[in-house]
Amino acid sequence: QVQLVESGGGVVQPGSSLRLSCAASGFTFSAYTIHWVRQAPGAGLEWVAFLSNDGGEIHYADSVEGRFAISRDSSDKTLHLQMNSLSPEDTAVYYCARSRGAGSHYFDFWGQGARVTVSS
Amino acid sequence: VMTQSPATLSVSPGERATLSCGASQSVGRSLAWYQQKPGQAPRLLIYLTSTRAAGIPARFSGSGSETEFTLTISSLQSEDVAVYYCQQYYAWPLTFGGGTKVEIK
């Protein structure tokens, strides 16, 4: 069955870095695109980042532009999110979510999320 | 910017629930709806304004276009208690509404 499994979350101090991973299985990885979406405690959903299948198109939310970097490893069907210069405002559950891509960037499947806490 | 109203909606079991989502500029029909229950990841309900996702009950329906959209739950069930989010995928950045919490009256 379709699975997206996030890993790499944890508690870090402000200014630190963290790398999240999303392992995909149960579907044809190349036929979909994967995004990162986050949800701060008690808040709504915020889209974070996108990387196209061929790596030629990348988009970030303004709130993370220049600090976060998304990458994709097609050989092991994994998506990564390198998060640098973390601040308390980055505290959230980070979900990876699947979309069909190419103008159909709605999310038909979500992982269970990785919790990131930025606190001194 | 996506704006949802009301913030909280209390509906009696079996009654209709109507949730609204507005866009600050046209998003065509590139609008999706999600349901999120406490402690769970969101679940896709509707995409392309009115197409139900796989396995979604027929009591959920979507309508609208351009800047005004509606999610209707025709007969509210206890398991529909959740927060509902709309999302536009017409343009970058992708954006979500702030959510509507649906409660049982």
mmCIF file of C-alpha atoms in Angstrom:
data_model
loop_
_atom_site.group_PDB
_atom_site.id
_atom_site.type_symbol
_atom_site.label_atom_id
_atom_site.label_comp_id
_atom_site.label_asym_id
_atom_site.label_seq_id
_atom_site.Cartn_x
_atom_site.Cartn_y
_atom_site.Cartn_z
ATOM 1 C CA GLN A 1 0.000 0.000 0.000
ATOM 2 C CA VAL A 2 0.980 3.621 -0.398
ATOM 3 C CA GLN A 3 3.291 4.802 2.343
ATOM 4 C CA LEU A 4 5.113 8.034 3.105
ATOM 5 C CA VAL A 5 7.249 7.824 6.212
ATOM 6 C CA GLU A 6 8.926 10.918 7.616
ATOM 7 C CA SER A 7 11.999 10.759 9.827
ATOM 8 C CA GLY A 8 14.607 13.070 11.301
ATOM 9 C CA GLY A 9 12.489 15.218 13.561
ATOM 10 C CA GLY A 10 13.578 16.240 17.033
ATOM 11 C CA VAL A 11 14.309 19.043 19.471
ATOM 12 C CA VAL A 12 16.979 21.545 18.479
ATOM 13 C CA GLN A 13 18.173 24.955 19.602
ATOM 14 C CA PRO A 14 17.563 28.148 17.628
ATOM 15 C CA GLY A 15 20.119 28.595 14.886
ATOM 16 C CA SER A 16 20.608 24.856 14.496
ATOM 17 C CA SER A 17 20.105 22.647 11.463
ATOM 18 C CA LEU A 18 18.045 19.526 10.948
ATOM 19 C CA ARG A 19 17.467 17.210 8.005
ATOM 20 C CA LEU A 20 14.117 15.554 7.458
ATOM 21 C CA SER A 21 13.581 12.581 5.169
ATOM 22 C CA CYS A 22 10.474 11.138 3.561
ATOM 23 C CA ALA A 23 10.601 7.536 2.356
ATOM 24 C CA ALA A 24 8.038 6.609 -0.269
ATOM 25 C CA SER A 25 6.769 3.146 -1.120
ATOM 26 C CA GLY A 26 3.792 1.389 -2.650
ATOM 27 C CA PHE A 27 3.521 3.582 -5.723
ATOM 28 C CA THR A 28 5.479 4.626 -8.787
ATOM 29 C CA PHE A 29 7.723 7.340 -7.371
ATOM 30 C CA SER A 30 8.427 8.924 -10.748
ATOM 31 C CA ALA A 31 4.711 9.403 -11.462
ATOM 32 C CA TYR A 32 4.180 11.744 -8.524
ATOM 33 C CA THR A 33 5.755 14.730 -6.890
ATOM 34 C CA ILE A 34 6.250 15.087 -3.170
ATOM 35 C CA HIS A 35 5.894 18.270 -1.147
ATOM 36 C CA TRP A 36 6.605 19.317 2.418
ATOM 37 C CA VAL A 37 3.742 20.842 4.382
ATOM 38 C CA ARG A 38 3.952 21.890 8.029
ATOM 39 C CA GLN A 39 1.565 22.598 10.865
ATOM 40 C CA ALA A 40 2.582 24.618 13.894
ATOM 41 C CA PRO A 41 1.001 23.637 17.223
ATOM 42 C CA GLY A 42 -2.677 24.562 17.262
ATOM 43 C CA ALA A 43 -2.403 26.202 13.845
ATOM 44 C CA GLY A 44 -3.398 25.509 10.277
ATOM 45 C CA LEU A 45 -1.513 23.989 7.383
ATOM 46 C CA GLU A 46 1.351 25.767 5.637
ATOM 47 C CA TRP A 47 2.877 24.524 2.388
ATOM 48 C CA VAL A 48 6.698 24.612 2.628
ATOM 49 C CA ALA A 49 8.500 23.272 -0.421
ATOM 50 C CA PHE A 50 8.263 21.442 -3.751
ATOM 51 C CA LEU A 51 10.750 19.771 -6.080
ATOM 52 C CA SER A 52 9.804 18.453 -9.511
ATOM 53 C CA ASN A 53 10.650 14.934 -10.617
ATOM 54 C CA ASP A 54 13.463 16.077 -12.887
ATOM 55 C CA GLY A 55 14.792 18.551 -10.339
ATOM 56 C CA GLY A 56 14.257 21.427 -12.726
ATOM 57 C CA GLU A 57 11.532 23.175 -10.757
ATOM 58 C CA ILE A 58 11.774 24.122 -7.106
ATOM 59 C CA HIS A 59 9.473 26.324 -5.048
ATOM 60 C CA TYR A 60 9.640 27.428 -1.431
ATOM 61 C CA ALA A 61 7.366 29.324 0.875
ATOM 62 C CA ASP A 62 8.662 32.836 1.566
ATOM 63 C CA SER A 63 9.006 31.931 5.236
ATOM 64 C CA VAL A 64 11.707 29.320 4.507
ATOM 65 C CA GLU A 65 13.324 30.619 1.300
ATOM 66 C CA GLY A 66 17.098 30.767 1.704
ATOM 67 C CA ARG A 67 17.103 28.601 4.828
ATOM 68 C CA PHE A 68 15.551 25.326 3.697
ATOM 69 C CA ALA A 69 16.637 23.131 0.800
ATOM 70 C CA ILE A 70 14.640 20.306 -0.735
ATOM 71 C CA SER A 71 16.239 17.392 -2.542
ATOM 72 C CA ARG A 72 15.168 14.070 -3.981
ATOM 73 C CA ASP A 73 16.891 10.711 -4.254
ATOM 74 C CA SER A 74 15.057 8.703 -6.893
ATOM 75 C CA SER A 75 17.272 5.672 -6.417
ATOM 76 C CA ASP A 76 15.851 5.004 -2.972
ATOM 77 C CA LYS A 77 12.583 6.930 -3.377
ATOM 78 C CA THR A 78 13.374 9.448 -0.693
ATOM 79 C CA LEU A 79 12.772 13.178 -0.379
ATOM 80 C CA HIS A 80 14.812 15.329 1.976
ATOM 81 C CA LEU A 81 14.367 18.722 3.591
ATOM 82 C CA GLN A 82 17.519 20.365 4.888
ATOM 83 C CA MET A 83 16.520 22.999 7.410
ATOM 84 C CA ASN A 84 19.097 25.584 8.468
ATOM 85 C CA SER A 85 19.024 28.612 10.769
ATOM 86 C CA LEU A 86 16.016 27.223 12.582
ATOM 87 C CA SER A 87 13.927 29.543 14.721
ATOM 88 C CA PRO A 88 11.096 28.859 17.203
ATOM 89 C CA GLU A 89 8.657 29.827 14.423
ATOM 90 C CA ASP A 90 9.735 26.675 12.572
ATOM 91 C CA THR A 91 8.355 24.490 15.361
ATOM 92 C CA ALA A 92 5.756 22.278 13.700
ATOM 93 C CA VAL A 93 4.793 18.846 12.520
ATOM 94 C CA TYR A 94 6.299 18.435 9.069
ATOM 95 C CA TYR A 95 4.347 16.276 6.641
ATOM 96 C CA CYS A 96 5.418 14.986 3.287
ATOM 97 C CA ALA A 97 2.485 14.807 0.915
ATOM 98 C CA ARG A 98 2.045 13.375 -2.563
ATOM 99 C CA SER A 99 0.652 15.194 -5.563
ATOM 100 C CA ARG A 100 0.227 14.382 -9.234
ATOM 101 C CA GLY A 101 2.266 17.410 -10.204
ATOM 102 C CA ALA A 102 1.923 19.431 -13.416
ATOM 103 C CA GLY A 103 -0.916 21.710 -12.357
ATOM 104 C CA SER A 104 -2.467 19.156 -10.028
ATOM 105 C CA HIS A 105 -0.656 20.060 -6.843
ATOM 106 C CA TYR A 106 -3.293 18.867 -4.434
ATOM 107 C CA PHE A 107 -2.292 16.226 -1.922
ATOM 108 C CA ASP A 108 -3.908 12.834 -2.248
ATOM 109 C CA PHE A 109 -1.770 11.093 0.349
ATOM 110 C CA TRP A 110 0.061 12.295 3.441
ATOM 111 C CA GLY A 111 2.617 10.832 5.783
ATOM 112 C CA GLN A 112 2.023 10.826 9.523
ATOM 113 C CA GLY A 113 4.444 13.680 10.097
ATOM 114 C CA ALA A 114 7.731 14.411 11.859
ATOM 115 C CA ARG A 115 7.705 16.724 14.843
ATOM 116 C CA VAL A 116 10.301 19.486 14.948
ATOM 117 C CA THR A 117 10.708 21.604 18.064
ATOM 118 C CA VAL A 118 13.038 24.594 18.080
ATOM 119 C CA SER A 119 13.628 25.778 21.609
ATOM 120 C CA SER A 120 16.447 26.967 23.827
ATOM 121 C CA VAL B 1 -4.742 34.529 0.383
ATOM 122 C CA MET B 2 -7.385 31.938 1.172
ATOM 123 C CA THR B 3 -10.034 32.839 3.734
ATOM 124 C CA GLN B 4 -12.410 30.328 5.298
ATOM 125 C CA SER B 5 -15.641 30.990 7.140
ATOM 126 C CA PRO B 6 -16.980 30.457 9.638
ATOM 127 C CA ALA B 7 -14.121 29.604 11.959
ATOM 128 C CA THR B 8 -16.378 27.211 13.853
ATOM 129 C CA LEU B 9 -19.616 25.611 12.685
ATOM 130 C CA SER B 10 -22.007 23.775 15.008
ATOM 131 C CA VAL B 11 -24.492 21.540 13.231
ATOM 132 C CA SER B 12 -27.021 19.004 14.497
ATOM 133 C CA PRO B 13 -26.596 15.402 13.370
ATOM 134 C CA GLY B 14 -28.300 14.818 10.047
ATOM 135 C CA GLU B 15 -28.364 18.505 9.183
ATOM 136 C CA ARG B 16 -26.505 20.232 6.369
ATOM 137 C CA ALA B 17 -23.136 21.887 6.952
ATOM 138 C CA THR B 18 -21.977 24.575 4.537
ATOM 139 C CA LEU B 19 -18.362 25.746 4.660
ATOM 140 C CA SER B 20 -17.029 28.666 2.642
ATOM 141 C CA CYS B 21 -13.611 29.400 1.174
ATOM 142 C CA GLY B 22 -12.682 32.638 -0.555
ATOM 143 C CA ALA B 23 -9.650 33.484 -2.637
ATOM 144 C CA SER B 24 -8.170 36.986 -2.867
ATOM 145 C CA GLN B 25 -7.726 36.452 -6.602
ATOM 146 C CA SER B 26 -9.063 33.929 -9.051
ATOM 147 C CA VAL B 27 -7.810 30.360 -8.701
ATOM 148 C CA GLY B 28 -9.998 29.040 -11.492
ATOM 149 C CA ARG B 29 -11.229 25.651 -10.322
ATOM 150 C CA SER B 30 -7.898 24.611 -8.793
ATOM 151 C CA LEU B 31 -9.283 24.179 -5.319
ATOM 152 C CA ALA B 32 -9.088 21.231 -2.951
ATOM 153 C CA TRP B 33 -10.655 20.431 0.414
ATOM 154 C CA TYR B 34 -9.150 18.394 3.248
ATOM 155 C CA GLN B 35 -10.458 16.950 6.484
ATOM 156 C CA GLN B 36 -8.216 16.719 9.530
ATOM 157 C CA LYS B 37 -9.164 14.943 12.717
ATOM 158 C CA PRO B 38 -7.215 15.470 15.960
ATOM 159 C CA GLY B 39 -3.832 13.781 15.949
ATOM 160 C CA GLN B 40 -4.169 12.695 12.324
ATOM 161 C CA ALA B 41 -2.748 13.818 9.024
ATOM 162 C CA PRO B 42 -5.109 15.635 6.667
ATOM 163 C CA ARG B 43 -7.189 13.589 4.243
ATOM 164 C CA LEU B 44 -8.104 14.729 0.746
ATOM 165 C CA LEU B 45 -11.867 15.086 0.273
ATOM 166 C CA ILE B 46 -12.348 17.095 -2.919
ATOM 167 C CA TYR B 47 -10.102 18.294 -5.746
ATOM 168 C CA LEU B 48 -10.724 20.378 -8.852
ATOM 169 C CA THR B 49 -13.484 22.144 -6.876
ATOM 170 C CA SER B 50 -16.020 19.350 -7.070
ATOM 171 C CA THR B 51 -14.394 15.950 -7.715
ATOM 172 C CA ARG B 52 -14.561 13.622 -4.727
ATOM 173 C CA ALA B 53 -11.379 11.750 -3.905
ATOM 174 C CA ALA B 54 -11.382 7.973 -3.797
ATOM 175 C CA GLY B 55 -13.453 6.540 -0.969
ATOM 176 C CA ILE B 56 -15.064 9.827 0.058
ATOM 177 C CA PRO B 57 -18.775 9.504 0.882
ATOM 178 C CA ALA B 58 -21.296 11.143 -1.408
ATOM 179 C CA ARG B 59 -22.523 13.402 1.398
ATOM 180 C CA PHE B 60 -19.436 15.530 0.763
ATOM 181 C CA SER B 61 -19.718 17.846 -2.232
ATOM 182 C CA GLY B 62 -17.876 20.882 -3.506
ATOM 183 C CA SER B 63 -18.860 23.766 -5.715
ATOM 184 C CA GLY B 64 -17.751 27.206 -6.849
ATOM 185 C CA SER B 65 -15.200 28.805 -9.123
ATOM 186 C CA GLU B 66 -12.765 31.712 -9.419
ATOM 187 C CA THR B 67 -12.854 33.235 -5.915
ATOM 188 C CA GLU B 68 -15.807 31.659 -4.086
ATOM 189 C CA PHE B 69 -16.011 28.006 -3.101
ATOM 190 C CA THR B 70 -18.218 25.876 -0.901
ATOM 191 C CA LEU B 71 -17.900 22.499 0.763
ATOM 192 C CA THR B 72 -21.230 20.964 1.716
ATOM 193 C CA ILE B 73 -21.803 18.038 4.026
ATOM 194 C CA SER B 74 -25.383 17.103 3.211
ATOM 195 C CA SER B 75 -26.159 15.156 6.371
ATOM 196 C CA LEU B 76 -23.646 15.577 9.165
ATOM 197 C CA GLN B 77 -22.460 12.399 10.865
ATOM 198 C CA SER B 78 -20.595 12.174 14.166
ATOM 199 C CA GLU B 79 -17.468 11.016 12.346
ATOM 200 C CA ASP B 80 -17.420 14.263 10.359
ATOM 201 C CA VAL B 81 -16.302 16.248 13.405
ATOM 202 C CA ALA B 82 -12.984 17.679 12.239
ATOM 203 C CA VAL B 83 -11.228 20.745 10.906
ATOM 204 C CA TYR B 84 -11.683 21.351 7.197
ATOM 205 C CA TYR B 85 -9.149 23.201 5.062
ATOM 206 C CA CYS B 86 -9.328 24.520 1.529
ATOM 207 C CA GLN B 87 -6.192 24.804 -0.623
ATOM 208 C CA GLN B 88 -5.535 26.524 -3.925
ATOM 209 C CA TYR B 89 -3.105 24.996 -6.373
ATOM 210 C CA TYR B 90 -3.568 27.505 -9.152
ATOM 211 C CA ALA B 91 -0.374 29.430 -8.429
ATOM 212 C CA TRP B 92 2.785 29.354 -6.344
ATOM 213 C CA PRO B 93 3.010 29.503 -3.437
ATOM 214 C CA LEU B 94 0.369 26.916 -2.723
ATOM 215 C CA THR B 95 -1.837 28.237 0.045
ATOM 216 C CA PHE B 96 -4.331 26.894 2.540
ATOM 217 C CA GLY B 97 -7.234 28.580 4.236
ATOM 218 C CA GLY B 98 -7.188 28.942 7.994
ATOM 219 C CA GLY B 99 -9.669 26.121 8.516
ATOM 220 C CA THR B 100 -13.242 25.626 9.702
ATOM 221 C CA LYS B 101 -13.856 23.510 12.776
ATOM 222 C CA VAL B 102 -17.062 21.481 12.481
ATOM 223 C CA GLU B 103 -18.732 20.442 15.708
ATOM 224 C CA ILE B 104 -21.867 18.519 16.612
ATOM 225 C CA LYS B 105 -24.569 20.708 18.110
#
